Coordinates of C-alpha atoms in Angstrom, one line a residue:
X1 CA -7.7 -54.7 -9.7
X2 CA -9.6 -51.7 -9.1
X3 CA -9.3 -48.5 -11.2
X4 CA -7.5 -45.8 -10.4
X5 CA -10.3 -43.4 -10.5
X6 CA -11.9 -45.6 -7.9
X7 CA -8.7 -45.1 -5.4
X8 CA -7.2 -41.6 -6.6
X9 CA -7.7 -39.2 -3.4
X10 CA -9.7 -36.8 -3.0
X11 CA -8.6 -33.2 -1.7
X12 CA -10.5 -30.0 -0.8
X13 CA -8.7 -26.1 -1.1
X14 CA -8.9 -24.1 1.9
X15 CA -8.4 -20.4 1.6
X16 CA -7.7 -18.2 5.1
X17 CA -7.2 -14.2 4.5
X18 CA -5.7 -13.1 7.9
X19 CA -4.4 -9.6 8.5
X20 CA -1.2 -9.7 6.7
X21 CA -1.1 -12.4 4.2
X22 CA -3.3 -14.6 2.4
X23 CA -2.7 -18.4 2.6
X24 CA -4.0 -21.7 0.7
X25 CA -3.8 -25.5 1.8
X26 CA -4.6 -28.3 -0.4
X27 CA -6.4 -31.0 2.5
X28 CA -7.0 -34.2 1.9
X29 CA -9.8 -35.7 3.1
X30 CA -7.8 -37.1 6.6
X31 CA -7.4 -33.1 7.5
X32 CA -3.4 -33.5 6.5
X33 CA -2.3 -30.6 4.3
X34 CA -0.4 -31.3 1.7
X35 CA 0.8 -28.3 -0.1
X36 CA 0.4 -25.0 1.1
X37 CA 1.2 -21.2 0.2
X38 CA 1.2 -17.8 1.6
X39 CA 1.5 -14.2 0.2
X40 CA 1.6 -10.6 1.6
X41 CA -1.8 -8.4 1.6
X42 CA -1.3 -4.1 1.7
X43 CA -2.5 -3.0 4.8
X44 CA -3.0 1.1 4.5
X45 CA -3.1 3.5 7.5
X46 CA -3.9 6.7 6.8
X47 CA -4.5 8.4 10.2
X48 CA -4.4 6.6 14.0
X49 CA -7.3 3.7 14.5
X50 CA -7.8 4.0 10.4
X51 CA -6.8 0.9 9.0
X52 CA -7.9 -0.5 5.1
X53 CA -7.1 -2.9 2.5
X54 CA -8.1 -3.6 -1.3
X55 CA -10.5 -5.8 -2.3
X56 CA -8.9 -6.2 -5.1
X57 CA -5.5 -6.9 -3.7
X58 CA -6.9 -9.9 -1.3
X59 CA -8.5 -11.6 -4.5
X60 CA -6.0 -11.8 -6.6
X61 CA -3.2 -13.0 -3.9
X62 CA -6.1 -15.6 -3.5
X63 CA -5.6 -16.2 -6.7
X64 CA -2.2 -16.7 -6.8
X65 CA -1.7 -19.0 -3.3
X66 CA -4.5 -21.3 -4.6
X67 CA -2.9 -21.5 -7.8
X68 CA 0.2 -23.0 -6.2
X69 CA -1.3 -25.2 -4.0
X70 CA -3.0 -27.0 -6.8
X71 CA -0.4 -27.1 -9.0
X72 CA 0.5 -30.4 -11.2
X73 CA -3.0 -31.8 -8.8
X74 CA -5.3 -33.8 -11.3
X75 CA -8.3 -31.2 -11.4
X76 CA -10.6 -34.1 -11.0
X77 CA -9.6 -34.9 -7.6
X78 CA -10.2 -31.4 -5.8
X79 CA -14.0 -31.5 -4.5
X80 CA -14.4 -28.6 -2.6
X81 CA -13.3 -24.8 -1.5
X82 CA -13.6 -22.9 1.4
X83 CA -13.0 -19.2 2.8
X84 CA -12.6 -17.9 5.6
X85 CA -11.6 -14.1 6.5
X86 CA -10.9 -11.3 8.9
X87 CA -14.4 -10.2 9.5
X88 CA -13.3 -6.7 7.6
X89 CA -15.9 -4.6 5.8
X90 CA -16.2 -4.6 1.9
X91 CA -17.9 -1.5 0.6
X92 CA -19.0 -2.1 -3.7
X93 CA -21.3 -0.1 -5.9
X94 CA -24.5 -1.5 -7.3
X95 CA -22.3 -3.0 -10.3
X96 CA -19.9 -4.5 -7.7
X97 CA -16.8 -2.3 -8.0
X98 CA -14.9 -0.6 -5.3
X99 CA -15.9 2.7 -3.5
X100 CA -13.8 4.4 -1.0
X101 CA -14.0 3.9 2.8
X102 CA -11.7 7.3 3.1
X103 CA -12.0 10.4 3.0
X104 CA -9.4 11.0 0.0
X105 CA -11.5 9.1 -2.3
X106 CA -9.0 6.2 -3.2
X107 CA -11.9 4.2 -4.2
X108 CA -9.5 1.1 -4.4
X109 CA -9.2 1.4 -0.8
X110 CA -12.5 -0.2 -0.3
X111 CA -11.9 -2.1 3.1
X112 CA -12.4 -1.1 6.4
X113 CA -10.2 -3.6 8.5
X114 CA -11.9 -5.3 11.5
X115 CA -8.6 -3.5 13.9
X116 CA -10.0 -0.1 12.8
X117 CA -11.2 1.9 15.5
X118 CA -12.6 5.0 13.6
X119 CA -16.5 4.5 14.8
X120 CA -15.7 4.7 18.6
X121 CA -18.3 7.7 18.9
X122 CA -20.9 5.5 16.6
X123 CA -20.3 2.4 18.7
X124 CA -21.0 4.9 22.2
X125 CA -24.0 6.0 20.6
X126 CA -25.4 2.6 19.6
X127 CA -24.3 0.8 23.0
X128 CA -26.9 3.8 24.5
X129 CA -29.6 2.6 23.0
X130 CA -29.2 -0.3 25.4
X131 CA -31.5 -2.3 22.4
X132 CA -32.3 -5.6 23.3
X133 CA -29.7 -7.4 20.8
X134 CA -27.1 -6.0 22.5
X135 CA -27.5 -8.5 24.9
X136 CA -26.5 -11.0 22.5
X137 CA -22.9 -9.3 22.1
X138 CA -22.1 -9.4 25.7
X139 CA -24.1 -6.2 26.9
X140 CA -22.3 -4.0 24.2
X141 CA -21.3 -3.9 21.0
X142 CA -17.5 -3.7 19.7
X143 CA -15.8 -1.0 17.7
X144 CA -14.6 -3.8 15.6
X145 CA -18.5 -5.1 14.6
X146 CA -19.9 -4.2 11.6
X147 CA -23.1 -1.9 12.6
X148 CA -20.9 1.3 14.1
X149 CA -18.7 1.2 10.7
X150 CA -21.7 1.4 8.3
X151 CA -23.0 4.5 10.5
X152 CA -20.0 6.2 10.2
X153 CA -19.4 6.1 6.6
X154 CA -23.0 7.3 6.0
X155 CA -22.4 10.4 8.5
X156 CA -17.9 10.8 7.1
X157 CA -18.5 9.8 3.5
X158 CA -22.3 10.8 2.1
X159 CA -20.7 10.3 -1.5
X160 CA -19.7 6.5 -1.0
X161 CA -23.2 6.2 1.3
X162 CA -25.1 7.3 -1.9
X163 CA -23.3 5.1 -4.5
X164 CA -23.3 1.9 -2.7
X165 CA -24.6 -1.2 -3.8
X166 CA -23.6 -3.9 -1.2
X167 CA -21.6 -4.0 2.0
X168 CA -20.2 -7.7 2.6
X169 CA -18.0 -9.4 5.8
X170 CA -14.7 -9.9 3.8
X171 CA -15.4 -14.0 4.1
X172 CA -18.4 -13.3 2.0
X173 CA -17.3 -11.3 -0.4
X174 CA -15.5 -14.1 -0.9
X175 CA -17.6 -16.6 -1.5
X176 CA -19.5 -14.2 -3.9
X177 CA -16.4 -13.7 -5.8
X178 CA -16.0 -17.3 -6.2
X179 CA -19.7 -17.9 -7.3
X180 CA -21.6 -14.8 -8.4
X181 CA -23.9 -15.2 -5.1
X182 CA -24.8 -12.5 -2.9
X183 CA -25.2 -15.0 -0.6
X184 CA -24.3 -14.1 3.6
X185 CA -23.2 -16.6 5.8
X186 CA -25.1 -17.5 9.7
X187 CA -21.3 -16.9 10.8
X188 CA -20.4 -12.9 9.5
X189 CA -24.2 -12.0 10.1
X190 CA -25.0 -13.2 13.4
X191 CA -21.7 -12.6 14.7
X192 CA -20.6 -9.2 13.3
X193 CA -24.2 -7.5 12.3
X194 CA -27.3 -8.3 15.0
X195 CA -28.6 -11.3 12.8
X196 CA -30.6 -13.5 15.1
X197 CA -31.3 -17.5 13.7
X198 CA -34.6 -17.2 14.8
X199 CA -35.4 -13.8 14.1
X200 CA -33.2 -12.7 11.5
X201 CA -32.7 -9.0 11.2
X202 CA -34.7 -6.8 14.0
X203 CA -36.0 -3.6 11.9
X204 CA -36.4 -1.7 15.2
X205 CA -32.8 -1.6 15.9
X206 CA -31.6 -0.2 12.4
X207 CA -34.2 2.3 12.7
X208 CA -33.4 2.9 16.3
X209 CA -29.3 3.7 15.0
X210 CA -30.4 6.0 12.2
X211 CA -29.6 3.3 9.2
X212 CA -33.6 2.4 8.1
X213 CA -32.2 3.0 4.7
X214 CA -31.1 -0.4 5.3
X215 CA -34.3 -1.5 6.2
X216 CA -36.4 0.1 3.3
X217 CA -34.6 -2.3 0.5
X218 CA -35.5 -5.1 2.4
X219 CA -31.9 -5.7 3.5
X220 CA -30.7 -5.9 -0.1
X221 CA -27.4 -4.0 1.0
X222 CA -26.4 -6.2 3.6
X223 CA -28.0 -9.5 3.0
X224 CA -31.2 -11.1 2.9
X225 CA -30.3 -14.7 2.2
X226 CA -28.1 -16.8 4.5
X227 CA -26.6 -20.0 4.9
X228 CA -24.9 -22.2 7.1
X229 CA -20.8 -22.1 7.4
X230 CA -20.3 -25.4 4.9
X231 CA -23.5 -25.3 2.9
X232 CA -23.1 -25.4 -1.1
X233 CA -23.2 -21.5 -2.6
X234 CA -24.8 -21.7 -6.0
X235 CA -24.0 -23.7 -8.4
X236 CA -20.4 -23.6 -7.5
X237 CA -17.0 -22.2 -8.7
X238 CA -17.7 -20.2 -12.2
X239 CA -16.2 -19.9 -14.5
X240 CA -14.5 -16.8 -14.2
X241 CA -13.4 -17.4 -10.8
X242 CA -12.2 -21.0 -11.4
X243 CA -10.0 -19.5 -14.3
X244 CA -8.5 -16.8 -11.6
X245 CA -8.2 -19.2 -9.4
X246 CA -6.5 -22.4 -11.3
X247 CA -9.8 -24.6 -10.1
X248 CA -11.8 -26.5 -12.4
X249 CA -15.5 -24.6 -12.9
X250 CA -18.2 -25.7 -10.7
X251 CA -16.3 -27.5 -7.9
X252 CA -18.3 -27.0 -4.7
X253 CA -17.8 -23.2 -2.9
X254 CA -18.9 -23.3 1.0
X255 CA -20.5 -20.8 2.6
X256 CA -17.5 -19.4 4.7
X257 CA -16.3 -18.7 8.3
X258 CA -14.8 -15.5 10.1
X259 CA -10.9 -16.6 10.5
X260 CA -10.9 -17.2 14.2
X261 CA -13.8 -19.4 13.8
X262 CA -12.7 -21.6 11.0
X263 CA -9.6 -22.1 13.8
X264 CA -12.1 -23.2 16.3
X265 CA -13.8 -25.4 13.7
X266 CA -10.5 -26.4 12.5
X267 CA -9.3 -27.6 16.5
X268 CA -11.9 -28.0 18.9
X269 CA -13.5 -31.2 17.6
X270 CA -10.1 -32.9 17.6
X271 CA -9.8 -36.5 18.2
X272 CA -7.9 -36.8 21.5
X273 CA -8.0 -41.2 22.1
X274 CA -4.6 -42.4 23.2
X275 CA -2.9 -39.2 24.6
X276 CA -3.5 -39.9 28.0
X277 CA -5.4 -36.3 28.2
X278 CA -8.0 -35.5 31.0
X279 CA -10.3 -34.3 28.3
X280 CA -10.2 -37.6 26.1
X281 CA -13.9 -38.3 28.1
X282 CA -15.3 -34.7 28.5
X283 CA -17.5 -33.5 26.1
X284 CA -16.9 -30.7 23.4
X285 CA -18.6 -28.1 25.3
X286 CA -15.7 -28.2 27.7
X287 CA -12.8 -27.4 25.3
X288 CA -12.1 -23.7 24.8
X289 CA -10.5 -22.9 21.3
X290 CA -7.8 -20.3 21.2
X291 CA -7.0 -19.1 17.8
X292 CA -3.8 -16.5 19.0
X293 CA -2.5 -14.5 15.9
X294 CA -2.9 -10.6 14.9
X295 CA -5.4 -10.8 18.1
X296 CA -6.4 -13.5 20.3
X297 CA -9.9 -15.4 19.9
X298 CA -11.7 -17.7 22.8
X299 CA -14.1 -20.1 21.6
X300 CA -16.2 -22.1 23.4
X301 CA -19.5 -24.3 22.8
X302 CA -22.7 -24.7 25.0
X303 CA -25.6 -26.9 24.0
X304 CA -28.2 -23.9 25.7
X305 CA -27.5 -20.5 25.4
X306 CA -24.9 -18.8 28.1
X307 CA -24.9 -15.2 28.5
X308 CA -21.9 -13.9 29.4
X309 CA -20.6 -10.1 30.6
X310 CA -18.0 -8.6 28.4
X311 CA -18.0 -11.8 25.6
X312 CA -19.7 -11.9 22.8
X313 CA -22.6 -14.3 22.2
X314 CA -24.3 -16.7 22.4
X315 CA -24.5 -16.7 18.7
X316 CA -26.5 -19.9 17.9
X317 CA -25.2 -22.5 14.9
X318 CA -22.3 -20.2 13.9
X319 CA -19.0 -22.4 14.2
X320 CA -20.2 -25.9 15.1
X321 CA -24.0 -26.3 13.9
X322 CA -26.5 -26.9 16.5
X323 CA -23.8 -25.4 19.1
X324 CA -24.3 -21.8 20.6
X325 CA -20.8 -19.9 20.8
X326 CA -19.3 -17.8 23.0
X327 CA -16.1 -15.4 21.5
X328 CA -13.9 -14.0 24.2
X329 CA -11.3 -11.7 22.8
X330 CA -7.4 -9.9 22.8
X331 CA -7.9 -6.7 20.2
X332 CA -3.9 -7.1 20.2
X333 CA -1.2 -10.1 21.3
X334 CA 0.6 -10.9 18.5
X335 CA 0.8 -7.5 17.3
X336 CA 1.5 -6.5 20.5
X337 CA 4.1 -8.8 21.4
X338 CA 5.8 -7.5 18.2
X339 CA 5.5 -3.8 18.9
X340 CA 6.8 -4.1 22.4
X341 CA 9.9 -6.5 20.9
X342 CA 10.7 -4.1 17.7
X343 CA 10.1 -0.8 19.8
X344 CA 13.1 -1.3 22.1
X345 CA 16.7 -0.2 22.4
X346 CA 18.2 -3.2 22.2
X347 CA 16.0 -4.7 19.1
X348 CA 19.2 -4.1 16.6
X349 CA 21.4 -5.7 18.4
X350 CA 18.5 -8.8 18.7
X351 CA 18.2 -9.0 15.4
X352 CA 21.4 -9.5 15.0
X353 CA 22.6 -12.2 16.9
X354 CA 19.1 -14.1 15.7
X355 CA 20.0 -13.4 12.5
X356 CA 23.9 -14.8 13.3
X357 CA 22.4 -17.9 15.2
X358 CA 20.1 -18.4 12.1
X359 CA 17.1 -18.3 14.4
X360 CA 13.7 -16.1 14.4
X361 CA 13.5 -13.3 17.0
X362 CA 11.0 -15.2 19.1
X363 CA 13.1 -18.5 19.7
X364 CA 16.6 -16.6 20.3
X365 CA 14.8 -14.4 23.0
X366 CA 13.5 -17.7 24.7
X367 CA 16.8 -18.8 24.1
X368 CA 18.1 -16.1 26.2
X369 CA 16.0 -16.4 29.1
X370 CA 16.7 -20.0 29.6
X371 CA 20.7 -18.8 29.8
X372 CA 19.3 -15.8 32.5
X373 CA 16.6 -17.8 34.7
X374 CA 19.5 -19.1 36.8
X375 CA 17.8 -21.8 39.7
X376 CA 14.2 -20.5 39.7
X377 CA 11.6 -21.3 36.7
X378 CA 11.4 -18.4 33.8
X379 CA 8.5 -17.3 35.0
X380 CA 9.9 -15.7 38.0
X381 CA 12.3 -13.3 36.2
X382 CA 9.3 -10.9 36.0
X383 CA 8.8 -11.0 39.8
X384 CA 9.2 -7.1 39.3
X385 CA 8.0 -5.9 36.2
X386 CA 4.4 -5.8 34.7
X387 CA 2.4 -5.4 31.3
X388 CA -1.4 -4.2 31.0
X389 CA -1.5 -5.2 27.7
X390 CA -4.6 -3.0 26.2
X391 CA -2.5 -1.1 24.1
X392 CA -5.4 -1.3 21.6
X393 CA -8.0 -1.1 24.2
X394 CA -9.5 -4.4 26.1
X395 CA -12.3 -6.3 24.0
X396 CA -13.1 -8.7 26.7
X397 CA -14.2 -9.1 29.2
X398 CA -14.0 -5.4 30.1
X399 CA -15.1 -4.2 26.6
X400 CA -13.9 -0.9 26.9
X401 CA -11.5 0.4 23.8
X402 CA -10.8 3.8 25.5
X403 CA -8.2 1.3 27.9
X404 CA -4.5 1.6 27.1
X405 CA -1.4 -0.5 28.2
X406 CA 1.0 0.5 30.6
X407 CA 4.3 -1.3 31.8
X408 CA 5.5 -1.0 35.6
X409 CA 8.9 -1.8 36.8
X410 CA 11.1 -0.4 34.3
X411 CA 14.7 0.2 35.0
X412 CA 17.3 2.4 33.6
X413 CA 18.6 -1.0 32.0
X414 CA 19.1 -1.1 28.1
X415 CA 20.1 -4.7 27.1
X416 CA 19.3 -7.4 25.6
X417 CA 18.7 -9.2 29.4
X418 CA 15.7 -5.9 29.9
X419 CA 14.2 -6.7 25.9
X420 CA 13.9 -10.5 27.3
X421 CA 12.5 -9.5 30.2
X422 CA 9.9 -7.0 28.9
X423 CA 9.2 -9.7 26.0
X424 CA 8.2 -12.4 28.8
X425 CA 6.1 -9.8 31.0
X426 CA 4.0 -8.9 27.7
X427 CA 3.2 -12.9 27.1
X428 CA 2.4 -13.2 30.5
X429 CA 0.0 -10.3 30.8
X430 CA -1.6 -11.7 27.8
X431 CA -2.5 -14.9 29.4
X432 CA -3.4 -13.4 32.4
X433 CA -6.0 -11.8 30.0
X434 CA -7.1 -15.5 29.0
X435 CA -7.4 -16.4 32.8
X436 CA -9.8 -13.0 32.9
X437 CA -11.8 -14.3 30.2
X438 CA -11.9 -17.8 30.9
X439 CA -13.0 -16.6 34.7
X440 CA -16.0 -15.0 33.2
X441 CA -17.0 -17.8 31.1
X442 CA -17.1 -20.0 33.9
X443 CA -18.3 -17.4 35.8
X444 CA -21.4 -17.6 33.8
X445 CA -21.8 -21.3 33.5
X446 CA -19.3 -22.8 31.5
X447 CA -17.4 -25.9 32.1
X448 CA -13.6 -25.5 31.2
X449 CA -11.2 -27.6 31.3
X450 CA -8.7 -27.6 28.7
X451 CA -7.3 -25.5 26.2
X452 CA -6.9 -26.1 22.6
X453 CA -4.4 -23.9 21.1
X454 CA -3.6 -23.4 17.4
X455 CA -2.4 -19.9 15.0
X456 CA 0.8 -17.8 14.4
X457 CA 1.5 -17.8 18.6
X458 CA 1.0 -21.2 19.2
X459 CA 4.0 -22.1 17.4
X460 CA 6.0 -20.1 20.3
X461 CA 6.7 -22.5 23.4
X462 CA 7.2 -19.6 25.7
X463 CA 3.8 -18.2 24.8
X464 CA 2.4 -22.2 25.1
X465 CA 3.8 -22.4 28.5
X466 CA 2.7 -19.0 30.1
X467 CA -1.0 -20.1 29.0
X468 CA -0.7 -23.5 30.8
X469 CA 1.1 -22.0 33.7
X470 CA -1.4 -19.1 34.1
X471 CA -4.8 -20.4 33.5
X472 CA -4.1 -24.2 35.5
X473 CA -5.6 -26.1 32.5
X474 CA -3.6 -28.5 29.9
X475 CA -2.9 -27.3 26.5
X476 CA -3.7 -29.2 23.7
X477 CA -1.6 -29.0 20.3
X478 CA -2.7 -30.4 17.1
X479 CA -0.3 -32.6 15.2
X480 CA -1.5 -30.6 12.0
X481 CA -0.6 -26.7 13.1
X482 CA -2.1 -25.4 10.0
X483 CA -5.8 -25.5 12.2
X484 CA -7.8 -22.4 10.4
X485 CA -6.5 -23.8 7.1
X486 CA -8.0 -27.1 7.8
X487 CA -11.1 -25.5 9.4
X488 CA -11.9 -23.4 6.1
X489 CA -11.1 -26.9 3.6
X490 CA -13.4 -28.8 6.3
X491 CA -16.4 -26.1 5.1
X492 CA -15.2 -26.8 0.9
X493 CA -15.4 -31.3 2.3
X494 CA -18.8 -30.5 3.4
X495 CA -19.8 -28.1 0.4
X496 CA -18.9 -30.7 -1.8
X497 CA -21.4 -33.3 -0.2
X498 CA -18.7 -36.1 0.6
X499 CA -19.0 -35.7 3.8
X500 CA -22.9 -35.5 5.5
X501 CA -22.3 -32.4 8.0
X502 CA -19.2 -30.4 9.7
X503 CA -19.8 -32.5 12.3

């Protein structure tokens, strides 16, 4: 008989820090997850468009969802961990501790969130320059990019400027936390901070922006060693970490993804055989990945480079390797959908009769508009009424954050029937924003045919529906929803050398 060491499974951790909460999975090594936790992070706003978090919260609620996922696991059997992260700015002093990214010096308040909007007249100034790796962000850099936040804490907050010792992309302050290494993956920098793969980092344009100080350490501050999403970081887990985080020491750490991209990683190379789908023949590079949460994400792969207006890339090797990736965006869908919802009349009186019907908001309201549709399809309630849906400003492909939302066709109606209603018209203006995107993309040169869905939203049928309806092209599900999670222990599998590549 053979042993049991020779049949015992084997299982990887995967780690994804979204906006809100932290989550772990335990994967095993068929992409099934088999135990999984989640746990609030702080978010604080201390003035419109400013939005930060703690380092040191994120880590330890890291600590504590990986914890339980591993729990009563024989440590010998976990091989690998990844990370992957909002693409938020971490700001540390030479000796690695927290300084302040505000203005009343609450140095534990050392995050600038990716949603914060604070360097819009940085960003204005640095899309002037019309520099030539702007044209690898769509024509112009975003607000939400790394670059226009390090300018304006050196111009708002000289004291921190001084003082600091790194800046990381949250996913790699991760890693380093894990390991000790300073490490930046291909991913943060090439997506989030003008890192070419060829090139590396272009002196002329950090000069150009007013941050050579950057320049003169040799790129110390921000990174001068990089890896691919997936390759080993150090010598693994130490020992430190691996006691925060319940993990045996020297497992296998992977360099890490941005969130949306782990979800990309996590669905688009998904084995379709069998389900009769018009994609089971078509190559990878004619899936588009949507990872729909906080914001909305649109991946999709090309084998050459694709420029396209208003989406950011082509950013070579940094979700599949050996792929150049294009990132369409929503700044807000999720959060928007919940604004408009919570911000109406009739929300109390929603709540409760969700609460009464022991549903969630989301699946009484659809509920409610299959009892109101009457004869026609639910689409067609909103023949009347219509969302723009930049409430937080329209990342692509119109990349312009000064835009606002607006909603046409209101009544003098109060009720639950008008919440519905508004509800619908906000997930349909969102897809309409995927159509807009999608459009461009194939504008361009793309090839699209279907749409592989996964995050918070594509749990909601309504919002499922609206995408299929509105853009013309199937949606694919996965059987395993929890996609990014999967996509971040895919990076620890290949860390941990069991598998040959992410592919």
């Amino acid at each position: 008989m053979p042993s049991e060491k020779q049949t015992a499974v084997k299982y990887y951790v995967g780690v994804d820090v979204g906006s809100a909460s932290v989550r772990a999975a335990l994967v095993d090594g068929f992409g099934m997850v088999v135990a999984h936790a989640e746990q609030p992070i702080q978010v604080w706003e201390p003035q419109p468009d400013h939005y930060e978090q703690s380092s040191a919260d994120i880590w330890a609620a890291c600590c504590s969802v990986t914890k339980e996922v591993v729990r009563g696991v024989d440590a010998s059997q976990i091989r690998g961990l990844g990370f992957d992260a909002t693409c938020s700015l971490v700001v540390v002093d030479k000796q690695f501790q927290p300084l302040a990214v505000n203005s009343e010096g609450q140095s534990h308040r050392n995050v600038i969130m990716w949603m914060d909007h604070r360097a819009a007249s940085q960003v204005k100034r640095i899309n002037a320059t019309q520099h030539r790796v702007l044209s690898y962000v769509g024509g112009a850099m975003s607000v939400e990019m790394q670059p226009p936040k390090l300018l304006w804490i050196k111009e708002n907050l000289p004291e921190s400027w001084e003082k600091v010792g790194y800046f990381f992309d949250l996913p790699d302050f991760l890693s380093w936390k894990a390991t000790g290494v300073t490490a930046r993956s291909l991913c943060t920098v090439v997506c989030k901070w003008t890192y070419t793969s060829d090139r590396g980092w272009d002196d002329s344009f950090w000069k150009m922006i007013g941050l050579e100080d950057l320049v003169k350490d040799k790129y110390e501050k921000i990174g001068n060693h990089v890896l691919s999403p997936g390759e080993a970081v150090g010598k693994g887990l130490t020992a430190g970490a691996a006691e925060d985080l319940g993990l045996p020491e020297g497992i296998a750490v992977a360099a890490s993804l941005i969130d949306a991209h782990a979800g990309g990683l996590g669905v688009i190379g998904a084995d379709v055989k069998g389900h009769n789908l018009p994609c089971e023949n078509q190559p990878i590079t004619s899936r588009v990945a949507m990872i729909c949460g906080t914001s909305s994400c649109h991946m999709g792969v090309s084998e050459t480079p694709i420029f396209v207006p208003g989406v950011w890339g082509p950013y070579f090797s940094a979700m599949v390797p050996g792929l150049w990736l294009n990132e369409g965006g929503q700044s807000a869908t999720g959060k928007l959908i919940d604004h408009v919802v919570r911000g109406h009349v009739a929300f109390p009186e929603l709540e409760a009769k969700a609460e009464a019907s022991a549903h969630s908001i989301y699946t009484y309201l659809n509920s409610h508009l299959d009892l109101i549709k009457k004869s026609l399809p639910v689409g067609f309630l909103t023949v009347d009424l219509h969302v723009w849906p930049d409430f937080h400003g329209n990342r692509s492909p119109l990349t312009d954050l000064t835009l606002k939302g607006m909603v046409v066709g209101l009544t003098l109606s109060r009720g639950l029937d008008e919440l519905a209603l508004i509800y619908l018209a906000t997930i349909q203006a969102i897809a309409l924003g995927t159509r807009h995107i999608l459009e461009a993309m194939q504008a361009a040169g793309h090839e699209i045919t279907t749409l592989f869905l996964c995050g918070g939203l594509s749990k909601n049928p309504l919002f499922v529906q609206m995408h299929a309806d509105i853009t013309g092209k199937p949606v694919v599900l996965s059987k395993e929803v929890e996609s990014v999670l999967v996509g971040a222990a895919i990076l620890g599998a290949c860390a941990s050398g069991d598998f040959a590549s992410i592919q």
